[in-house]
Short mmCIF file of C-alpha atoms (C1' of nucleotides) in Angstrom, two decimals:
data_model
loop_
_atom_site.label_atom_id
_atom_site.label_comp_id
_atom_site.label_asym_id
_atom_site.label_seq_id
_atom_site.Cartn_x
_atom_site.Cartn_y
_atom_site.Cartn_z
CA UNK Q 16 90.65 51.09 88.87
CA UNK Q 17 88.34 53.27 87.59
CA UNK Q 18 87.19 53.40 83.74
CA UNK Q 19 88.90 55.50 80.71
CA UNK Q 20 87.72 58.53 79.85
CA UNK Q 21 90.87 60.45 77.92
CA UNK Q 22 90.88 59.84 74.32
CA UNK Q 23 94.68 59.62 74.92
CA UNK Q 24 94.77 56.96 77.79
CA UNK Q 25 96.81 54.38 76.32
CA UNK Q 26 99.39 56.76 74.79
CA UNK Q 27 103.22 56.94 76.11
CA UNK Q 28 103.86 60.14 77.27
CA UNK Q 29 106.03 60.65 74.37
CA UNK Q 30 102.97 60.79 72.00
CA UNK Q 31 100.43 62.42 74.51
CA UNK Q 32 102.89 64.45 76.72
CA UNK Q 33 103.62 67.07 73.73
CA UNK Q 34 99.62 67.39 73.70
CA UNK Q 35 99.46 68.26 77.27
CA UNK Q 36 102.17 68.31 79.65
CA UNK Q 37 99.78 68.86 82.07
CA UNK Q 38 101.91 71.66 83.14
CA UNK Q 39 104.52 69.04 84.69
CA UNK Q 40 102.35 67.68 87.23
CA UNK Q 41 102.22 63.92 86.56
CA UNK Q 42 105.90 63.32 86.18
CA UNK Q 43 106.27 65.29 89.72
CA UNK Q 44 102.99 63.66 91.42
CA UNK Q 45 104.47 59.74 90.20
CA UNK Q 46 108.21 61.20 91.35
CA UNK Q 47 106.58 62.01 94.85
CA UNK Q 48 104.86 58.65 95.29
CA UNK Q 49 107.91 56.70 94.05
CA UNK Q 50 109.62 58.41 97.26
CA UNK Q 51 106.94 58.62 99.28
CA UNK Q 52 105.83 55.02 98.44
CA UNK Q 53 101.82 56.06 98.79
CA UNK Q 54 100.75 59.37 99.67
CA UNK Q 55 97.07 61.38 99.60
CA UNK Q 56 95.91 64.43 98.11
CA UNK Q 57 95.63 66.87 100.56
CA UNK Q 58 99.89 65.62 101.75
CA UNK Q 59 100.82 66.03 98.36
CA UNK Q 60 99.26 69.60 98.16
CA UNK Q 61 101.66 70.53 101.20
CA UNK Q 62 104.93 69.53 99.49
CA UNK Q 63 104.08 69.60 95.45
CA UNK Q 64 106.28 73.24 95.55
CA UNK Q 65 108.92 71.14 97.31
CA UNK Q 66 109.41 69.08 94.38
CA UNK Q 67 107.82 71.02 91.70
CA UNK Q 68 110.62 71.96 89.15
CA UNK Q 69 108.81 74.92 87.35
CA UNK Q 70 107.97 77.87 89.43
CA UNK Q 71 104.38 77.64 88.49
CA UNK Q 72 102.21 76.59 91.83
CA UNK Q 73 100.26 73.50 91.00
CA UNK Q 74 96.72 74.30 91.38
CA UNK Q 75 94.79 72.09 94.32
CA UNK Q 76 92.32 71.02 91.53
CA UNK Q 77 94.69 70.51 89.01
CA UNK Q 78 96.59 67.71 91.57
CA UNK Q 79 93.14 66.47 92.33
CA UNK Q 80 92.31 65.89 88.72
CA UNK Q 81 95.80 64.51 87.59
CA UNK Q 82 95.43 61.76 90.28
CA UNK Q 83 92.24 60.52 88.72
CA UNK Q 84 94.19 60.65 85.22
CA UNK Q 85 96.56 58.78 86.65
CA UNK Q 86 94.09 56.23 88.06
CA UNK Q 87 91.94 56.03 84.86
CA UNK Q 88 95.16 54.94 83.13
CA UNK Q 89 95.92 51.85 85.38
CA UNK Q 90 99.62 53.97 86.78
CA UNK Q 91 98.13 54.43 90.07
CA UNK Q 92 95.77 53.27 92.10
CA UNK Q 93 93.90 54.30 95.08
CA UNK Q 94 92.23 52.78 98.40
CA UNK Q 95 90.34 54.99 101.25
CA UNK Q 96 91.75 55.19 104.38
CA UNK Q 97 89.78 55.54 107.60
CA UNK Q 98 91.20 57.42 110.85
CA UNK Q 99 89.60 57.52 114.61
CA UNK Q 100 90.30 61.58 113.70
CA UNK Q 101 89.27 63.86 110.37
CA UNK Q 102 88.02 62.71 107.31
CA UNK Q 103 89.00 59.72 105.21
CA UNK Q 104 92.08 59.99 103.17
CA UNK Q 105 92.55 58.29 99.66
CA UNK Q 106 95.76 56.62 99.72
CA UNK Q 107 97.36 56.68 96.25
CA UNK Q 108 100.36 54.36 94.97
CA UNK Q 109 102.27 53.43 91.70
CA UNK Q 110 101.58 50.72 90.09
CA UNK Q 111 104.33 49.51 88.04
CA UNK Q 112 102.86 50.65 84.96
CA UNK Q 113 103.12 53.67 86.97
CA UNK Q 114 106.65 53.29 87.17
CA UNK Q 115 107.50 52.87 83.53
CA UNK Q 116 106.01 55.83 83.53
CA UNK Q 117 108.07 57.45 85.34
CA UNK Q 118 110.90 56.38 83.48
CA UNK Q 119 109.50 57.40 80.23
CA UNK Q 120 108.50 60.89 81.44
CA UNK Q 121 111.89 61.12 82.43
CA UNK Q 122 113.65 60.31 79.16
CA UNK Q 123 111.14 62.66 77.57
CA UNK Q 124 112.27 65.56 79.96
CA UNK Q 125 115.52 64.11 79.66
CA UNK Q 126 115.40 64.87 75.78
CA UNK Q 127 113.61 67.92 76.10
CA UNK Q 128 115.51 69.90 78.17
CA UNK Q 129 119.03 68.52 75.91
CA UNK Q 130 116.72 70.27 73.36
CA UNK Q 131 116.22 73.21 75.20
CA UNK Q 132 119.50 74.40 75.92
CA UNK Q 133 120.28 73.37 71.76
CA UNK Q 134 118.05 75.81 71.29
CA UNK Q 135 119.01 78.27 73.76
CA UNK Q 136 122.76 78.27 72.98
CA UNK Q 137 121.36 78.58 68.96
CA UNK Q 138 119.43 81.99 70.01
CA UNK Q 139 122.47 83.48 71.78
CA UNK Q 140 124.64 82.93 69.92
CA UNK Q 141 122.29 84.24 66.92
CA UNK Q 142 122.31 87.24 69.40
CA UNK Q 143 126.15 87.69 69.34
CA UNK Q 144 126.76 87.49 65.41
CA UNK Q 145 123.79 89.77 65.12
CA UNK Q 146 125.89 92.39 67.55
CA UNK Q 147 129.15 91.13 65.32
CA UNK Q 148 127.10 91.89 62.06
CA UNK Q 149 125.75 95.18 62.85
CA UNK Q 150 129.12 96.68 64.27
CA UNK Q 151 131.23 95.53 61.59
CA UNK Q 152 128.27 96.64 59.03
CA UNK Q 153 128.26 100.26 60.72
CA UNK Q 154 132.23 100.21 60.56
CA UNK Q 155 132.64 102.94 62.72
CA UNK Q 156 134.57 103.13 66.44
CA UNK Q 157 131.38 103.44 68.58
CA UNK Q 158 128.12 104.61 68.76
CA UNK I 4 99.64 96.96 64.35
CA UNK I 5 96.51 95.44 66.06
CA UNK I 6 94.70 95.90 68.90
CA UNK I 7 95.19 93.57 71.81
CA UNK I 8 93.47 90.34 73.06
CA UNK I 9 95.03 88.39 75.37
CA UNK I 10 94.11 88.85 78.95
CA UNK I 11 98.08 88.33 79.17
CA UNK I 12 98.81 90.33 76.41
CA UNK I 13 101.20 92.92 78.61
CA UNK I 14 103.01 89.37 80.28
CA UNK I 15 106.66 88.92 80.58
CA UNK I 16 107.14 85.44 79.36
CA UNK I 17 108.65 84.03 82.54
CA UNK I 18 104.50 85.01 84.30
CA UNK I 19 102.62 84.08 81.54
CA UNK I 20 104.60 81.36 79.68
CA UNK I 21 103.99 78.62 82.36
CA UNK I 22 100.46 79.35 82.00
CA UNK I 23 100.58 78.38 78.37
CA UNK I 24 103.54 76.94 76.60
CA UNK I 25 101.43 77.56 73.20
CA UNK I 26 103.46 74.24 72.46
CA UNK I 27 107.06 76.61 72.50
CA UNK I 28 105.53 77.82 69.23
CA UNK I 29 106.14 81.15 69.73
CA UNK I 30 109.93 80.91 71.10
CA UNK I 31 110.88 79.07 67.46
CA UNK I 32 108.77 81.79 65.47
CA UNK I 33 110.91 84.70 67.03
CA UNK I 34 113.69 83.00 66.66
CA UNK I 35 113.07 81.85 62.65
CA UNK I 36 112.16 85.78 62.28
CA UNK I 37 115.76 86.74 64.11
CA UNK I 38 117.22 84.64 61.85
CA UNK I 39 115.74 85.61 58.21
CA UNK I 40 115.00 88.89 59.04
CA UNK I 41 111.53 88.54 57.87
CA UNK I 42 109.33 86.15 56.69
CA UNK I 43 105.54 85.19 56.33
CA UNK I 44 103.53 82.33 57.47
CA UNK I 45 103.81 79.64 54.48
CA UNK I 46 107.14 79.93 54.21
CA UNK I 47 107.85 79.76 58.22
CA UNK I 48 105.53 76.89 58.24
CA UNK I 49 107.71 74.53 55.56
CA UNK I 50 110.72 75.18 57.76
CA UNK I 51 109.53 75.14 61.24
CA UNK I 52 110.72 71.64 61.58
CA UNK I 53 114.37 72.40 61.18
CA UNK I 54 113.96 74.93 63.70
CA UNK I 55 111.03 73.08 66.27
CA UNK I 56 113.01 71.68 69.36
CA UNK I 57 109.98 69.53 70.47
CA UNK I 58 109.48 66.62 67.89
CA UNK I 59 105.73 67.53 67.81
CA UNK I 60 104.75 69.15 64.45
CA UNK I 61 103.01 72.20 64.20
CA UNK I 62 99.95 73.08 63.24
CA UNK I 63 99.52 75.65 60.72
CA UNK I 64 96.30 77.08 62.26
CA UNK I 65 98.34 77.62 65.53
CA UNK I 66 101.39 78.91 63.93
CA UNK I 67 98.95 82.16 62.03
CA UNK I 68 97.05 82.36 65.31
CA UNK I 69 100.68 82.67 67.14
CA UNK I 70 102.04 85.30 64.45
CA UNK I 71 98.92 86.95 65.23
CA UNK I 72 99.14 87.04 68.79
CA UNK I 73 102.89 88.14 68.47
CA UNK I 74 101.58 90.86 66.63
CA UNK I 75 98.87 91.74 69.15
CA UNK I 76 101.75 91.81 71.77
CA UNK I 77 103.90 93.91 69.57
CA UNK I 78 106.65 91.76 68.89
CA UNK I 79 106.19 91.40 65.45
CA UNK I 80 104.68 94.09 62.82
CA UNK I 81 103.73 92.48 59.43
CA UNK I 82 103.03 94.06 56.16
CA UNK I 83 101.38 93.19 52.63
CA UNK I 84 103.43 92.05 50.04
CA UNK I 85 102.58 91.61 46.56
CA UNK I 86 104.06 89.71 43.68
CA UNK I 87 103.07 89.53 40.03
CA UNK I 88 102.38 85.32 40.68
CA UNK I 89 100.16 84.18 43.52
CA UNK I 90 98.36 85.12 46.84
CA UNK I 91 99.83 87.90 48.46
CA UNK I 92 101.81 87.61 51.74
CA UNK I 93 101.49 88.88 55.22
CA UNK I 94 105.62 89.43 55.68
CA UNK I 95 106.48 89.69 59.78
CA UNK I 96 109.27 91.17 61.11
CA UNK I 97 110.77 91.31 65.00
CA UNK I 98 110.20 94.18 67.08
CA UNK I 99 112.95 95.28 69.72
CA UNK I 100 110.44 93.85 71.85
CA UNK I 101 110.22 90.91 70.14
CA UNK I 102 114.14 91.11 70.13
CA UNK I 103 113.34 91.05 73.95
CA UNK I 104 110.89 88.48 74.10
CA UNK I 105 113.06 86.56 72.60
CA UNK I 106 115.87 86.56 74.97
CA UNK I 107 113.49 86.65 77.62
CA UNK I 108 112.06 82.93 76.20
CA UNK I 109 115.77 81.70 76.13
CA UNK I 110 116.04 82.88 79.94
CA UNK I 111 113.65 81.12 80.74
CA UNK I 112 113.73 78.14 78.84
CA UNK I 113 117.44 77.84 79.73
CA UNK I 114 115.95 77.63 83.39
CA UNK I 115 113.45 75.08 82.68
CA UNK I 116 116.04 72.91 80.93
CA UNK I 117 118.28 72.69 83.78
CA UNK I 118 115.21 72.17 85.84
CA UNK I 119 114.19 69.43 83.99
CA UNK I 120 117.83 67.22 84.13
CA UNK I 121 117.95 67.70 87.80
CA UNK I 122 114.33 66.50 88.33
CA UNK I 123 115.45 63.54 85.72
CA UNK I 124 118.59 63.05 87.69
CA UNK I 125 116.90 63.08 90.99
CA UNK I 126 114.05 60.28 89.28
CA UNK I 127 117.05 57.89 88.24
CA UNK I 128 119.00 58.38 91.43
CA UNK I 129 115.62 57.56 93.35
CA UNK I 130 114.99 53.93 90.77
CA UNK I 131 119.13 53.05 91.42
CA UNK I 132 118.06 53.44 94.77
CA UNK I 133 114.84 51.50 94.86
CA UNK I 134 116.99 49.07 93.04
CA UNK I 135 119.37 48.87 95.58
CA UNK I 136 116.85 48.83 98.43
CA UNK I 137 114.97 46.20 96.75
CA UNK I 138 118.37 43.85 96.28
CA UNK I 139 119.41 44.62 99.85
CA UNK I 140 116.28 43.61 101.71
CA UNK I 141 116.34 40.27 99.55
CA UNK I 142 119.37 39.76 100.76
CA UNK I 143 119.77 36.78 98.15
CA UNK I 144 122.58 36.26 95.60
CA UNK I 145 119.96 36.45 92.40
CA UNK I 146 116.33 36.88 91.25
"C1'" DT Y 21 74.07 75.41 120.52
"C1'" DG Y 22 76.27 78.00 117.30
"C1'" DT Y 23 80.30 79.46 114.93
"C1'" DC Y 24 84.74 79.03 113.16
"C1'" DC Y 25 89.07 76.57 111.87
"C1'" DT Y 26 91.56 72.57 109.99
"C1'" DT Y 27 91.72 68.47 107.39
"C1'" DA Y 28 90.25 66.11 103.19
"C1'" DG Y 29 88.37 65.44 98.63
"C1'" DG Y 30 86.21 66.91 95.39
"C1'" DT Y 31 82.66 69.65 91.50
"C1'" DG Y 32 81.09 73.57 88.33
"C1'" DC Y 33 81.90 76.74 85.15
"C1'" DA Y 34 83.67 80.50 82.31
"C1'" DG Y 35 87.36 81.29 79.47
"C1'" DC Y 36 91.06 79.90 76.75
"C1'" DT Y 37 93.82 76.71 73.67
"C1'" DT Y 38 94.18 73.00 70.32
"C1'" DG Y 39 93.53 70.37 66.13
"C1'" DC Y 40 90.96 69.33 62.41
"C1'" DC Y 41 88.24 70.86 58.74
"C1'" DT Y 42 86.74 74.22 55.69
"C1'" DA Y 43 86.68 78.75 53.10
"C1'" DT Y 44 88.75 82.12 50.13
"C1'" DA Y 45 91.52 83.56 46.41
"C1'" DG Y 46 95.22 84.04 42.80
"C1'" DG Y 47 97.81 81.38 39.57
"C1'" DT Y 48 99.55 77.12 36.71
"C1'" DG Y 49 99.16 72.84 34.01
"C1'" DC Y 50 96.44 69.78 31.11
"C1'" DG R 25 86.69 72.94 33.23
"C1'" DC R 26 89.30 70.74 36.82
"C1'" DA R 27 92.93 69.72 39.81
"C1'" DC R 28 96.69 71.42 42.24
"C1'" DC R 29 99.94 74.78 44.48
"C1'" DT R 30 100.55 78.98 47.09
"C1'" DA R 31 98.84 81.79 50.96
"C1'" DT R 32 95.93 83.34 54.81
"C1'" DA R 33 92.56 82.56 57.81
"C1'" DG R 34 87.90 81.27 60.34
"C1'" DG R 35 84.65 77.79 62.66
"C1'" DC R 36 83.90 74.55 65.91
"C1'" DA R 37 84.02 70.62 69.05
"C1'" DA R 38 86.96 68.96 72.55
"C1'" DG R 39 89.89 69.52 76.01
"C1'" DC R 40 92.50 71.98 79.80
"C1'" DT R 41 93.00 75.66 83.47
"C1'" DG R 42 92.06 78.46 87.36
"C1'" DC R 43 89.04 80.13 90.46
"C1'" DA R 44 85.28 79.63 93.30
"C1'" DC R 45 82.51 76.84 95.65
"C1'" DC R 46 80.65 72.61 98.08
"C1'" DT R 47 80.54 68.52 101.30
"C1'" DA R 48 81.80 66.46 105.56
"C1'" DA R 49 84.20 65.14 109.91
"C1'" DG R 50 86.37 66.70 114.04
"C1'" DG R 51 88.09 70.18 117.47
"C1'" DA R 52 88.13 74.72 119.89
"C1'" DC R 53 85.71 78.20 122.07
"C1'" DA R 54 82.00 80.87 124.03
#
DNA sequence: TGTCCTTAGGTGCAGCTTGCCTATAGGTGC
DNA sequence: GCACCTATAGGCAAGCTGCACCTAAGGACA
């Protein structure tokens, strides 16, 4: 495992997460390698849109990076991997701190999006008394 | 109103937003403005916790520097206002833009949100799973 | 031999955002 | 005078992001 360097290493996503959500990457990257059991870089790049849940495309560098975050918090960790063809592969896979992390990130997302659509059904239907206020205000037929 | 800044400054929210969240700042701001009508910084700033959807707080440097950019985008115009008692205030007020940004934000926050539960439903299925797996291959009444 | 493509894992850096701290400035209470 | 409340805002160090670039091994092809 390799040494901390994030001044937030130890935090639960619940503290850190709302600091950077890292655009959604490490709940999708630890998702991946909970299916995949242990996975590389360079394989995850291929099929991060596959399981990506924003639209956004994860940046090669930005997957890259993440996985050392991961590693530098103990919820991963990583071994090289040596084939007769092409260069060596570093094999990534949960640890189970990795997998409580998981779980947190997804009662976080959980709560989040529950919070979301509060606030989304709040602004529309802001947007229909604001329609309801400014026809009954004008108190004419039509316009 | 001022000139603008941002590099994204002409973005739809759905390009630019996953870029930077600006911590869903700016979707509560529009919102608080729909719903008063108008109002200025230190008094959006006492009640942004009713209306934040993210239990984070908010800073108060980023909620000026978000009016701020709102205003560089032309969703908000602000004016002086001056009492007989204390500082005066900037007052903001929504745009139709900003009327449009705002409903633009719910679109696409309503997407994210149902984004997020399936990618939490499709973690949990995937750890009952595991679960499962894990008790199968055991193949032994406990532990 | 040289060049190019694919796989694989990174680094460097400019630019932007964030959070904390500080500045400014009018007014009130003691 | 001094502290405190209202009100807006700037400075700055840290951190994150996206793009470009680099290294290196192997294979194809001429």
């Amino acid at each position: 495992m390799r040494s901390a360097r994030s001044p937030h290493a130890s935090e639960p996503p619940g503290a850190c997460a709302m600091r950077n959500l890292y655009r959604f990457v490490e709940p999708v990257i630890l998702y991946m390698l909970k299916c995949k059991g242990h996975s590389y870089g360079y394989d995850l790049a291929g099929e991060l849109s596959r399981y990506a849940f924003t639209g956004a495309a994860i940046e090669k560098a930005a997957l890259y990076r993440t996985l050392r975050h991961l590693e530098d918090n103990g919820f991963v960790v990583s071994g090289w991997e040596f084939h007769a063809t092409g260069p060596a592969r570093r094999i990534y896979s949960l640890t189970p701190q990795g997998e409580r992390h998981l779980e947190e990130w997804a009662a976080l997302l959980n709560d989040l999006s529950r919070s979301m659509s509060r606030f989304v059904a709040r602004v529309r239907s802001a947007h229909e008394n604001h329609k309801e206020v400014k026809a009954g205000a004008a108190a004419l037929p039509a316009r």
